[in-house]
PDB file of N, CA and C in Angstrom:
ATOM      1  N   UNK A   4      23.288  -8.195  10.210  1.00 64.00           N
ATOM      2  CA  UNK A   4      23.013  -7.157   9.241  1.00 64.00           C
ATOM      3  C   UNK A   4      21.555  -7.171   8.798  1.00 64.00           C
ATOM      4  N   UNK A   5      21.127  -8.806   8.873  1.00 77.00           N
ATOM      5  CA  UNK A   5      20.009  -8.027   8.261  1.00 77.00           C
ATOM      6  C   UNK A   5      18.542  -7.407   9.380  1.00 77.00           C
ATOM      7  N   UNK A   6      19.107  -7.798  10.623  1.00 93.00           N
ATOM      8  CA  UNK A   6      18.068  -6.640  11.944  1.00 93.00           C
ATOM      9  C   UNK A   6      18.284  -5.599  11.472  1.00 93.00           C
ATOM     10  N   UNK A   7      19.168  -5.119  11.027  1.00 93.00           N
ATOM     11  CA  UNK A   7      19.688  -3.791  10.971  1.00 93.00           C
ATOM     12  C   UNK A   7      18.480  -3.187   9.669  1.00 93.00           C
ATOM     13  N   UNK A   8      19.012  -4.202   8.498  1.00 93.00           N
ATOM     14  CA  UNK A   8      17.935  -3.786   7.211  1.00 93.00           C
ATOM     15  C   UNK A   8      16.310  -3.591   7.790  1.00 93.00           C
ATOM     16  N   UNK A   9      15.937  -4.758   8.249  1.00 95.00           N
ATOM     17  CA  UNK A   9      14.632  -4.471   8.975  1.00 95.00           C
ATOM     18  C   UNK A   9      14.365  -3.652   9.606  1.00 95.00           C
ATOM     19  N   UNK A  10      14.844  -3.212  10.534  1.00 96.00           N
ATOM     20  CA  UNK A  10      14.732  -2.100  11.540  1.00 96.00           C
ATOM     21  C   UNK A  10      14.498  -0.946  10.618  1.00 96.00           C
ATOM     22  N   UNK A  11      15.443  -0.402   9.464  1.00 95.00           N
ATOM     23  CA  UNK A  11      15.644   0.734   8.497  1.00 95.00           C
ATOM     24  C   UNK A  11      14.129   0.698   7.740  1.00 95.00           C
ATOM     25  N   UNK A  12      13.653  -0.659   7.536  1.00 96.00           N
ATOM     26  CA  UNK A  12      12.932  -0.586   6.108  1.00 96.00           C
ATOM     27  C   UNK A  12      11.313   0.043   7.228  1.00 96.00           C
ATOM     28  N   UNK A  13      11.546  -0.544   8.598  1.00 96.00           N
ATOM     29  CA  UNK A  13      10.316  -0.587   9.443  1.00 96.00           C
ATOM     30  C   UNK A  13       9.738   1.345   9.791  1.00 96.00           C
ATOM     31  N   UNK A  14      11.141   1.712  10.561  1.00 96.00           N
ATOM     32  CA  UNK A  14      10.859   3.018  10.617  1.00 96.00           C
ATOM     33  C   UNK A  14      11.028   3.543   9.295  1.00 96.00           C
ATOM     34  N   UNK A  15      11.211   3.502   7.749  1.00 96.00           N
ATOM     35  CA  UNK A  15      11.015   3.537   6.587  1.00 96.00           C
ATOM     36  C   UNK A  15       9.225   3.380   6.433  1.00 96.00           C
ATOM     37  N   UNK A  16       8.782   2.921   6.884  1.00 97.00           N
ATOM     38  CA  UNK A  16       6.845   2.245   6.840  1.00 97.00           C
ATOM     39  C   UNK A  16       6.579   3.376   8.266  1.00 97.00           C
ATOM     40  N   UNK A  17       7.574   3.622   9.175  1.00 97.00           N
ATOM     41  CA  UNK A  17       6.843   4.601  10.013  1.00 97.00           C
ATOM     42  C   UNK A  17       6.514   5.511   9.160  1.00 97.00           C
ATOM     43  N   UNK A  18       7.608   6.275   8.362  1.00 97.00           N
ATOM     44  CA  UNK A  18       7.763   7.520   7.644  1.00 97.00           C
ATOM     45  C   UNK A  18       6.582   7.633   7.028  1.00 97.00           C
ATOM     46  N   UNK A  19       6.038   6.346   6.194  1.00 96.00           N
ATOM     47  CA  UNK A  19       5.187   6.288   5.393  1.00 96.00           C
ATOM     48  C   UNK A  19       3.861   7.046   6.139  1.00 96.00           C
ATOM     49  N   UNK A  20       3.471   5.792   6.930  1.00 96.00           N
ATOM     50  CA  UNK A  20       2.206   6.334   7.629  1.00 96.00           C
ATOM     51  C   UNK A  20       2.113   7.746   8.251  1.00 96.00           C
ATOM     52  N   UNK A  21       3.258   8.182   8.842  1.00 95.00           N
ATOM     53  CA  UNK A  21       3.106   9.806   9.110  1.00 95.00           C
ATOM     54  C   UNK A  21       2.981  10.665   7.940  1.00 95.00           C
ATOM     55  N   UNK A  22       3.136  10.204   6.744  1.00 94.00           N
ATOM     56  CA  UNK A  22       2.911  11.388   5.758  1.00 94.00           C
ATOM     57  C   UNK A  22       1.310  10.637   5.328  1.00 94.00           C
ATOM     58  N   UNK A  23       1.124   9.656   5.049  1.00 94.00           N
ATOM     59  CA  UNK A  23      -0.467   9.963   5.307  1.00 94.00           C
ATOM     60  C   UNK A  23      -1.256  10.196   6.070  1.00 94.00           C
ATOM     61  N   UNK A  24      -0.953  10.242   7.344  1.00 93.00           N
ATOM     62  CA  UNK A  24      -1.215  11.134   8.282  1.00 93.00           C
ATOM     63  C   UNK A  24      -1.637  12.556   7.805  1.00 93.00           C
ATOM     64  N   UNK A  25      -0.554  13.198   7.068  1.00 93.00           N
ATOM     65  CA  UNK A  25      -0.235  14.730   6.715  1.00 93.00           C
ATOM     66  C   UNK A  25      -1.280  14.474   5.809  1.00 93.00           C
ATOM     67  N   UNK A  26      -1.716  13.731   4.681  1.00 92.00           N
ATOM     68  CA  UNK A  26      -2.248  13.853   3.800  1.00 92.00           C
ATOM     69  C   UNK A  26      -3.791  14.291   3.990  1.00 92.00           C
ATOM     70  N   UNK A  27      -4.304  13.678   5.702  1.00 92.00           N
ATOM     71  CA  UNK A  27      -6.040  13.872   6.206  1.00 92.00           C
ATOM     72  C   UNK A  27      -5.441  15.505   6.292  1.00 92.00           C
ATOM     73  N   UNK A  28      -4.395  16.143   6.677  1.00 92.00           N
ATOM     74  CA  UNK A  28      -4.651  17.894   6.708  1.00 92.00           C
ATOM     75  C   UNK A  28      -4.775  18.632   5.774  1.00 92.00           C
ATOM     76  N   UNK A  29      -3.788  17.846   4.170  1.00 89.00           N
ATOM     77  CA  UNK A  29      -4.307  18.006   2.941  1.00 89.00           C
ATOM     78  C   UNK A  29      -5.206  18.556   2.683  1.00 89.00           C
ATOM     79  N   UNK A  30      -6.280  17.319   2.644  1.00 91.00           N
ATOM     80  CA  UNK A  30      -7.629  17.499   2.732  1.00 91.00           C
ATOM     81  C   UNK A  30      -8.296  18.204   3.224  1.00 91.00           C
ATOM     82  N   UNK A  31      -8.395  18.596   4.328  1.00 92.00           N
ATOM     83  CA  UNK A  31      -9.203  19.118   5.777  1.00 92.00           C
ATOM     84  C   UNK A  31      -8.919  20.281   6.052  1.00 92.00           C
ATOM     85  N   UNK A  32      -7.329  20.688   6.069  1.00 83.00           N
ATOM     86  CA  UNK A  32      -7.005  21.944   6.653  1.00 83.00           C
ATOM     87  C   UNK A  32      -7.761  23.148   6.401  1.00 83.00           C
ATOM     88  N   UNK A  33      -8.128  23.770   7.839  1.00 88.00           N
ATOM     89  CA  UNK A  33      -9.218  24.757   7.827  1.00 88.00           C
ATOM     90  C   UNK A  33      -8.573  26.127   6.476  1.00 88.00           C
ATOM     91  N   UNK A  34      -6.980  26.549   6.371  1.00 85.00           N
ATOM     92  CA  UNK A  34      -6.573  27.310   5.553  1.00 85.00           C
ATOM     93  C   UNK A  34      -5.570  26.738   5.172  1.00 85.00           C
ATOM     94  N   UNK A  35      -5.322  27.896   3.731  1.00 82.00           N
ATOM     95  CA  UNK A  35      -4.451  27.248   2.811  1.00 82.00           C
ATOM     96  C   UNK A  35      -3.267  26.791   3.216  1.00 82.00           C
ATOM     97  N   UNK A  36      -2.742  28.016   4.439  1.00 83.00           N
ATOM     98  CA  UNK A  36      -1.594  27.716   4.762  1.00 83.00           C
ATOM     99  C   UNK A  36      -1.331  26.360   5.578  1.00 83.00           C
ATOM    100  N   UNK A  37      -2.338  26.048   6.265  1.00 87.00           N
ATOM    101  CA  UNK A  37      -2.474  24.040   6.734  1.00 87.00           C
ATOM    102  C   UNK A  37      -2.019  23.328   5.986  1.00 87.00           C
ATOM    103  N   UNK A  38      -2.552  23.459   4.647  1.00 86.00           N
ATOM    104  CA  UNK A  38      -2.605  22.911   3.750  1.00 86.00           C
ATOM    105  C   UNK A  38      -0.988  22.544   3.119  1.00 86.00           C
ATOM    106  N   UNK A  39       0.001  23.683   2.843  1.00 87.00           N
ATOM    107  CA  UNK A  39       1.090  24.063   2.235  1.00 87.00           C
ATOM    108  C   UNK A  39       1.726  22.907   3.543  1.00 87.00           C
ATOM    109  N   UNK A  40       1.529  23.972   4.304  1.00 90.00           N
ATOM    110  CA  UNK A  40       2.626  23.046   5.267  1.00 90.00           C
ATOM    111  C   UNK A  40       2.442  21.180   6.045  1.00 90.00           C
ATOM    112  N   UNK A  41       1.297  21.019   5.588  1.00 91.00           N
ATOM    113  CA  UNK A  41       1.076  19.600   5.444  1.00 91.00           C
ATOM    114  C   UNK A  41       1.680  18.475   4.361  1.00 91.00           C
ATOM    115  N   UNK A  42       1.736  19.778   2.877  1.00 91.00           N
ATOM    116  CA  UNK A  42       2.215  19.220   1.954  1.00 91.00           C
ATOM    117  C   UNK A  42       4.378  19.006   2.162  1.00 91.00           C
ATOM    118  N   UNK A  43       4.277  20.092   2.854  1.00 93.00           N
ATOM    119  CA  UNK A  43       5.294  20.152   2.895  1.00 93.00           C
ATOM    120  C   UNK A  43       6.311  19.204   3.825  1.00 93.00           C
ATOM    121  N   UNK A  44       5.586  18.728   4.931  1.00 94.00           N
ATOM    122  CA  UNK A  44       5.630  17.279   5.573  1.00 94.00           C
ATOM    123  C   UNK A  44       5.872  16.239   5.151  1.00 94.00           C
ATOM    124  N   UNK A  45       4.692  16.303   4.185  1.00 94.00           N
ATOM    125  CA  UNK A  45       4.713  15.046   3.466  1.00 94.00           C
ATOM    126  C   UNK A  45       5.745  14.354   2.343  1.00 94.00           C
ATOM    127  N   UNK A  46       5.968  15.567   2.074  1.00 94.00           N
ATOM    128  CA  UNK A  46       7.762  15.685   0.975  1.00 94.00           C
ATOM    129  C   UNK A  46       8.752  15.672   2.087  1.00 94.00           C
ATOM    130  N   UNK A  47       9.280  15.983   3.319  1.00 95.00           N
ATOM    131  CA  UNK A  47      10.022  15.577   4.230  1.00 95.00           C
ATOM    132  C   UNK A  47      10.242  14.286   4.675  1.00 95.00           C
ATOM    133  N   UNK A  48       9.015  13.767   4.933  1.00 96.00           N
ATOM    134  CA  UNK A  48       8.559  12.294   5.049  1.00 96.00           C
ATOM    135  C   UNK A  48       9.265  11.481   4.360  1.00 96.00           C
ATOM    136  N   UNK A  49       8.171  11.769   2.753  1.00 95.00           N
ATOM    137  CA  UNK A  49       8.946  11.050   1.804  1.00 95.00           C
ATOM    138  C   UNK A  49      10.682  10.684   1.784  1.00 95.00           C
ATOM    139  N   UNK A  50      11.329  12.118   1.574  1.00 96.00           N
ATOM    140  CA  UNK A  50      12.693  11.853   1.548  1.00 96.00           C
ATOM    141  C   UNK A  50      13.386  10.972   2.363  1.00 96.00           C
ATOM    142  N   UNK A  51      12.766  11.777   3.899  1.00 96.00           N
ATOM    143  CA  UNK A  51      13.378  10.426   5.124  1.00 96.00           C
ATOM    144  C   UNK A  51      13.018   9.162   4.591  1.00 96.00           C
ATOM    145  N   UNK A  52      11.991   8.483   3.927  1.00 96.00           N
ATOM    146  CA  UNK A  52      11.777   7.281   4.165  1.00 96.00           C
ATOM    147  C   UNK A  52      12.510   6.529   2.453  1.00 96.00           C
ATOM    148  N   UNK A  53      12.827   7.712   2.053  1.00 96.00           N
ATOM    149  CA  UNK A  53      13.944   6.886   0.500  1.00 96.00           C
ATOM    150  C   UNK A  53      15.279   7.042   0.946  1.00 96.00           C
ATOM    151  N   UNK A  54      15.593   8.043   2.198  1.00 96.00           N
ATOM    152  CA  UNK A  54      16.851   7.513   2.636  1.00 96.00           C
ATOM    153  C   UNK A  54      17.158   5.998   3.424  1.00 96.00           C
ATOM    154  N   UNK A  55      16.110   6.385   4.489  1.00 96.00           N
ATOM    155  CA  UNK A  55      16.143   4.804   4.960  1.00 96.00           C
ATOM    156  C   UNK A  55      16.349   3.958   4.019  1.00 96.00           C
ATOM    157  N   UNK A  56      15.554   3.615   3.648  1.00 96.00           N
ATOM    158  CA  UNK A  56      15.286   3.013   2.280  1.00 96.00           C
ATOM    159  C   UNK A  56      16.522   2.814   1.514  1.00 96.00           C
ATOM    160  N   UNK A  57      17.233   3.259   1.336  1.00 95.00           N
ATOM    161  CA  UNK A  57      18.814   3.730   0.651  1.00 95.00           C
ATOM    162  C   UNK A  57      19.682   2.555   1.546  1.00 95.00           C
ATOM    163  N   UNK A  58      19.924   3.271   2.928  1.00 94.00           N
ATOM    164  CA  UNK A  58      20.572   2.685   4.015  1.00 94.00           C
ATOM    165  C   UNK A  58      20.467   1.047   4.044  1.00 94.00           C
ATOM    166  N   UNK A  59      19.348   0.980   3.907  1.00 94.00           N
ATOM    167  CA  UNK A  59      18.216  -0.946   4.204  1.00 94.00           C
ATOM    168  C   UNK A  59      19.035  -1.485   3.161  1.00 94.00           C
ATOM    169  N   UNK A  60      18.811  -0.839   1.925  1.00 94.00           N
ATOM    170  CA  UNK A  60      19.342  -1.957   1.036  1.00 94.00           C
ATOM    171  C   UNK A  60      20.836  -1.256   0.092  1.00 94.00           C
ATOM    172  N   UNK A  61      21.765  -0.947   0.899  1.00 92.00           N
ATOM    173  CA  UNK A  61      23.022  -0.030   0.316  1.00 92.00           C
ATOM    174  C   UNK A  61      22.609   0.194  -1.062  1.00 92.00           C
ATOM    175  N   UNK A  62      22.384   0.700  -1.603  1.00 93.00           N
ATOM    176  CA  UNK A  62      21.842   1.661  -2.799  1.00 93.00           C
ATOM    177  C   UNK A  62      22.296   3.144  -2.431  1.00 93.00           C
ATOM    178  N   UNK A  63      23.125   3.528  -3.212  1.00 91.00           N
ATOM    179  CA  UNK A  63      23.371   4.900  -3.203  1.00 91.00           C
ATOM    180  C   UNK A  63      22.152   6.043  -4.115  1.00 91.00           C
ATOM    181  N   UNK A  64      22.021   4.968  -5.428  1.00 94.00           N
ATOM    182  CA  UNK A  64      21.345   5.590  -6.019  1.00 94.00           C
ATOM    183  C   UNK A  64      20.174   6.279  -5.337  1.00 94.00           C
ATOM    184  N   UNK A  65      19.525   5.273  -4.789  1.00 94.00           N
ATOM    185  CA  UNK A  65      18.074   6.146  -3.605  1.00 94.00           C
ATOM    186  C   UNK A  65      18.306   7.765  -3.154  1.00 94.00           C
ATOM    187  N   UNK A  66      19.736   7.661  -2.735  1.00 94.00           N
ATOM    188  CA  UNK A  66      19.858   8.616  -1.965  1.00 94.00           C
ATOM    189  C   UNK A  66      19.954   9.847  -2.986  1.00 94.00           C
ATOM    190  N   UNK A  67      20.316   9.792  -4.109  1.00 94.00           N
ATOM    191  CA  UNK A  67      20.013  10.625  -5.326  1.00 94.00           C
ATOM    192  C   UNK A  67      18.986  11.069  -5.476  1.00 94.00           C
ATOM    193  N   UNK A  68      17.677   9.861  -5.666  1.00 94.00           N
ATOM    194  CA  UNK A  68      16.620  10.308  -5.875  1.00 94.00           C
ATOM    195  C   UNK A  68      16.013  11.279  -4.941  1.00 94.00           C
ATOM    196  N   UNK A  69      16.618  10.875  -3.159  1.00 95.00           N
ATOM    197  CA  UNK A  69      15.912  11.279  -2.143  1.00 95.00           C
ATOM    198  C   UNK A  69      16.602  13.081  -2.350  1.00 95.00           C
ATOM    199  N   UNK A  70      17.195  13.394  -2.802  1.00 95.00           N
ATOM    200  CA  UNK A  70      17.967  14.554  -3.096  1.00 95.00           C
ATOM    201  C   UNK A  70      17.486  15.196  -3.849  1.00 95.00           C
ATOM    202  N   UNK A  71      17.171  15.290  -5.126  1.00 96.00           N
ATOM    203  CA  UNK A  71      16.708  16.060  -5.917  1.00 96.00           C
ATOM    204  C   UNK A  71      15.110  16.093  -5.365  1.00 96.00           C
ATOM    205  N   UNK A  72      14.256  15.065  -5.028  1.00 95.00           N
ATOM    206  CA  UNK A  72      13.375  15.121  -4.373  1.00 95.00           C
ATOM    207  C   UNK A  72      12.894  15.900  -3.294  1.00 95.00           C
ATOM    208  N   UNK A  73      14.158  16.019  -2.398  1.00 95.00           N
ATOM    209  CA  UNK A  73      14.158  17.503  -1.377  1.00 95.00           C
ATOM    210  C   UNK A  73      14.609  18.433  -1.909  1.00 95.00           C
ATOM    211  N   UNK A  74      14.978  18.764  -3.078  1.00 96.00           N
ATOM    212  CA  UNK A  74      15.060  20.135  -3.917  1.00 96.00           C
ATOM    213  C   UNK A  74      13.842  20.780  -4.647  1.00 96.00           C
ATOM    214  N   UNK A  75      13.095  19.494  -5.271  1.00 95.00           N
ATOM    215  CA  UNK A  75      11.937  20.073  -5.855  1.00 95.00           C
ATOM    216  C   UNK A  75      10.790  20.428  -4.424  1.00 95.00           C
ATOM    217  N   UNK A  76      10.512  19.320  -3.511  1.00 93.00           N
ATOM    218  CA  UNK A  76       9.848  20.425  -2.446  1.00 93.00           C
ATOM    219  C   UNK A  76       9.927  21.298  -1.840  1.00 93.00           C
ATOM    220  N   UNK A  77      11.609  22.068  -1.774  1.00 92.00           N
ATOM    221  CA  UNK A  77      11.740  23.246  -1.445  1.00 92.00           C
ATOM    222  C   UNK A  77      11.484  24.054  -2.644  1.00 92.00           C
ATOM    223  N   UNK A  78      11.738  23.729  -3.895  1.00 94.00           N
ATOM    224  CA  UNK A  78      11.110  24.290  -4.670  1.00 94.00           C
ATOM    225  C   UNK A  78       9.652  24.735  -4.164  1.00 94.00           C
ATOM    226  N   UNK A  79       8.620  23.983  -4.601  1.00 90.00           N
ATOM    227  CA  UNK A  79       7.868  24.114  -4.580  1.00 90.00           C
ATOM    228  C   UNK A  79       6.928  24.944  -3.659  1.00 90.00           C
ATOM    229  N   UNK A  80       7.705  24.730  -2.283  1.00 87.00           N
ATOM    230  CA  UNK A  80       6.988  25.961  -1.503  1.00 87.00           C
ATOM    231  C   UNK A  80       7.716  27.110  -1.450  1.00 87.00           C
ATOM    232  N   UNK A  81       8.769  27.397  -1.880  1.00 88.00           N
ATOM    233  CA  UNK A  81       9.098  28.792  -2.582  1.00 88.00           C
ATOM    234  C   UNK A  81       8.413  28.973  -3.602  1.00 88.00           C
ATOM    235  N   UNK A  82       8.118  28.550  -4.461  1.00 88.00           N
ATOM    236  CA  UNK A  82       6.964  28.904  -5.570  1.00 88.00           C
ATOM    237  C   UNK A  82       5.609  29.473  -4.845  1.00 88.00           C
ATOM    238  N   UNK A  83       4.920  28.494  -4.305  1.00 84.00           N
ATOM    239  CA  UNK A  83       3.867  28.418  -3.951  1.00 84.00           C
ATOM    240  C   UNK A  83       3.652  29.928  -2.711  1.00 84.00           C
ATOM    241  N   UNK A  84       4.867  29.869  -1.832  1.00 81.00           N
ATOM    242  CA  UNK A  84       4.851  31.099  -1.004  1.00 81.00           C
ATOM    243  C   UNK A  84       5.251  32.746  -1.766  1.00 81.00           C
ATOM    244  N   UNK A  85       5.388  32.674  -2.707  1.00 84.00           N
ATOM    245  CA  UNK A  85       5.636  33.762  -3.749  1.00 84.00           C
ATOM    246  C   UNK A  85       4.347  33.849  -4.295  1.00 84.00           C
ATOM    247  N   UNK A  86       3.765  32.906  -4.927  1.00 83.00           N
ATOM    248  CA  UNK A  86       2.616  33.330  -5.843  1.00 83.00           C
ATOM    249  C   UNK A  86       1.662  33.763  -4.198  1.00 83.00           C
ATOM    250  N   UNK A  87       1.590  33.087  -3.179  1.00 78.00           N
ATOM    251  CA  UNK A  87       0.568  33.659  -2.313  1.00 78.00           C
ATOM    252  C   UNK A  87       1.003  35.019  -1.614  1.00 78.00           C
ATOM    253  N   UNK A  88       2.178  35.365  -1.642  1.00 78.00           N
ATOM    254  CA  UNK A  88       2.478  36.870  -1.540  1.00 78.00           C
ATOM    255  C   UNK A  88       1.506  37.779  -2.812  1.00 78.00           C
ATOM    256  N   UNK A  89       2.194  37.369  -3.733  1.00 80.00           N
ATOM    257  CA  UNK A  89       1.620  38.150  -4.929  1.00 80.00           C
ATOM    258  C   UNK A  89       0.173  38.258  -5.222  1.00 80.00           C
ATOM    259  N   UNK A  90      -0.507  37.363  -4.615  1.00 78.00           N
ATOM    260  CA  UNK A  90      -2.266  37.428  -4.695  1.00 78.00           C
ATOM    261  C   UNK A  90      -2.608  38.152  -3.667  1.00 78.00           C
ATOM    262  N   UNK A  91      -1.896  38.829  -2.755  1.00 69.00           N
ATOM    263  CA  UNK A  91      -2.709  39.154  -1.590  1.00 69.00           C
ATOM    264  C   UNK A  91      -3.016  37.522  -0.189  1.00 69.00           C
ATOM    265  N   UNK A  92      -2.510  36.297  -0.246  1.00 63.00           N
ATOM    266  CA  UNK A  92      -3.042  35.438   0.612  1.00 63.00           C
ATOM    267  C   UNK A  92      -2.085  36.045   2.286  1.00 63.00           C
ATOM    268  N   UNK A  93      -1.221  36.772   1.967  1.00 60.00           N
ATOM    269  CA  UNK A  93      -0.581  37.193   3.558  1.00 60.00           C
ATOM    270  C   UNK A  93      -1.024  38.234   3.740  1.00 60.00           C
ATOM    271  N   UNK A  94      -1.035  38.200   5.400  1.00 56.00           N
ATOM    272  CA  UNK A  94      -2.257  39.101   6.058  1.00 56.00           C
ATOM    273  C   UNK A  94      -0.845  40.118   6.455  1.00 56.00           C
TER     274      UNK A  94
END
Protein backbone atom coordinates (compact mmCIF):
# COMPACT_ATOMS: atom_id res chain seq x y z
CA UNK A 1 0.00 0.00 0.00
CA UNK A 2 2.28 2.28 0.58
CA UNK A 3 3.96 2.08 -3.47
CA UNK A 4 0.68 2.74 -4.17
CA UNK A 5 0.60 6.14 -1.80
CA UNK A 6 3.90 7.11 -3.44
CA UNK A 7 3.16 6.57 -6.81
CA UNK A 8 -0.33 8.91 -6.13
CA UNK A 9 1.57 11.61 -4.16
CA UNK A 10 4.49 11.49 -7.23
CA UNK A 11 2.18 11.97 -10.25
CA UNK A 12 0.38 14.43 -7.55
CA UNK A 13 4.15 16.62 -7.89
CA UNK A 14 3.70 15.78 -11.73
CA UNK A 15 0.38 17.77 -11.60
CA UNK A 16 2.17 20.34 -9.75
CA UNK A 17 4.94 21.12 -12.13
CA UNK A 18 2.57 21.12 -15.21
CA UNK A 19 0.55 23.88 -13.77
CA UNK A 20 3.63 25.87 -13.31
CA UNK A 21 4.39 25.17 -16.43
CA UNK A 22 0.86 26.94 -17.31
CA UNK A 23 1.82 29.65 -15.06
CA UNK A 24 5.21 30.89 -17.73
CA UNK A 25 1.82 31.35 -20.32
CA UNK A 26 0.24 33.35 -17.52
CA UNK A 27 2.77 35.55 -17.82
CA UNK A 28 3.83 35.57 -21.46
CA UNK A 29 0.79 34.75 -23.38
CA UNK A 30 0.88 36.80 -26.54
CA UNK A 31 -3.35 37.38 -25.85
CA UNK A 32 -5.68 37.48 -23.29
CA UNK A 33 -7.28 34.57 -24.37
CA UNK A 34 -3.63 32.46 -23.72
CA UNK A 35 -3.82 33.80 -20.82
CA UNK A 36 -7.60 32.61 -19.57
CA UNK A 37 -6.97 29.35 -20.82
CA UNK A 38 -3.62 28.85 -19.14
CA UNK A 39 -5.33 29.92 -16.05
CA UNK A 40 -7.72 27.64 -16.62
CA UNK A 41 -5.18 24.63 -16.72
CA UNK A 42 -3.82 25.53 -13.96
CA UNK A 43 -7.16 25.14 -11.81
CA UNK A 44 -7.54 21.63 -13.63
CA UNK A 45 -4.14 20.77 -12.51
CA UNK A 46 -4.69 21.85 -9.23
CA UNK A 47 -7.86 19.75 -8.68
CA UNK A 48 -6.19 16.59 -10.27
CA UNK A 49 -3.39 16.91 -7.95
CA UNK A 50 -5.85 17.37 -4.48
CA UNK A 51 -7.52 14.38 -5.79
CA UNK A 52 -4.50 12.36 -5.96
CA UNK A 53 -3.66 13.74 -3.05
CA UNK A 54 -7.08 12.55 -1.48
CA UNK A 55 -6.47 8.94 -2.90
CA UNK A 56 -2.45 8.90 -1.30
CA UNK A 57 -3.63 9.53 1.95
CA UNK A 58 -7.64 8.22 2.12
CA UNK A 59 -8.98 11.57 3.08
CA UNK A 60 -12.26 12.13 1.69
CA UNK A 61 -12.27 15.47 2.88
CA UNK A 62 -9.58 16.57 -0.02
CA UNK A 63 -11.84 15.44 -2.38
CA UNK A 64 -14.39 18.14 -1.12
CA UNK A 65 -12.05 20.68 -1.30
CA UNK A 66 -10.93 19.42 -4.84
CA UNK A 67 -14.78 19.95 -5.72
CA UNK A 68 -15.85 23.10 -4.88
CA UNK A 69 -12.44 24.11 -6.20
CA UNK A 70 -13.50 22.85 -9.74
CA UNK A 71 -16.68 24.82 -9.31
CA UNK A 72 -15.17 28.09 -8.56
CA UNK A 73 -12.81 27.70 -11.79
CA UNK A 74 -15.59 27.02 -13.87
CA UNK A 75 -16.93 29.77 -12.29
CA UNK A 76 -14.57 31.89 -12.99
CA UNK A 77 -14.12 31.51 -16.64
CA UNK A 78 -17.76 31.88 -17.14
CA UNK A 79 -17.39 35.14 -15.49
CA UNK A 80 -14.41 36.14 -17.10
CA UNK A 81 -15.82 34.90 -20.74
CA UNK A 82 -19.01 37.09 -20.21
CA UNK A 83 -17.38 40.21 -19.08
CA UNK A 84 -15.00 39.72 -22.38
CA UNK A 85 -18.12 39.32 -24.54
CA UNK A 86 -19.51 42.43 -23.03
CA UNK A 87 -16.31 44.68 -23.65
CA UNK A 88 -16.07 43.92 -27.14
CA UNK A 89 -12.69 41.28 -26.50
CA UNK A 90 -14.51 38.62 -29.22
CA UNK A 91 -13.76 39.14 -32.67
Amino acid sequence: MVELSTALLAIAAAFVVFALVALYRVFVGPTIHDRVIAVNVMGTNTVIAIALVAAAFDQSVFLDVALVYALLNFLLSIAFSKFNVEHGGVL
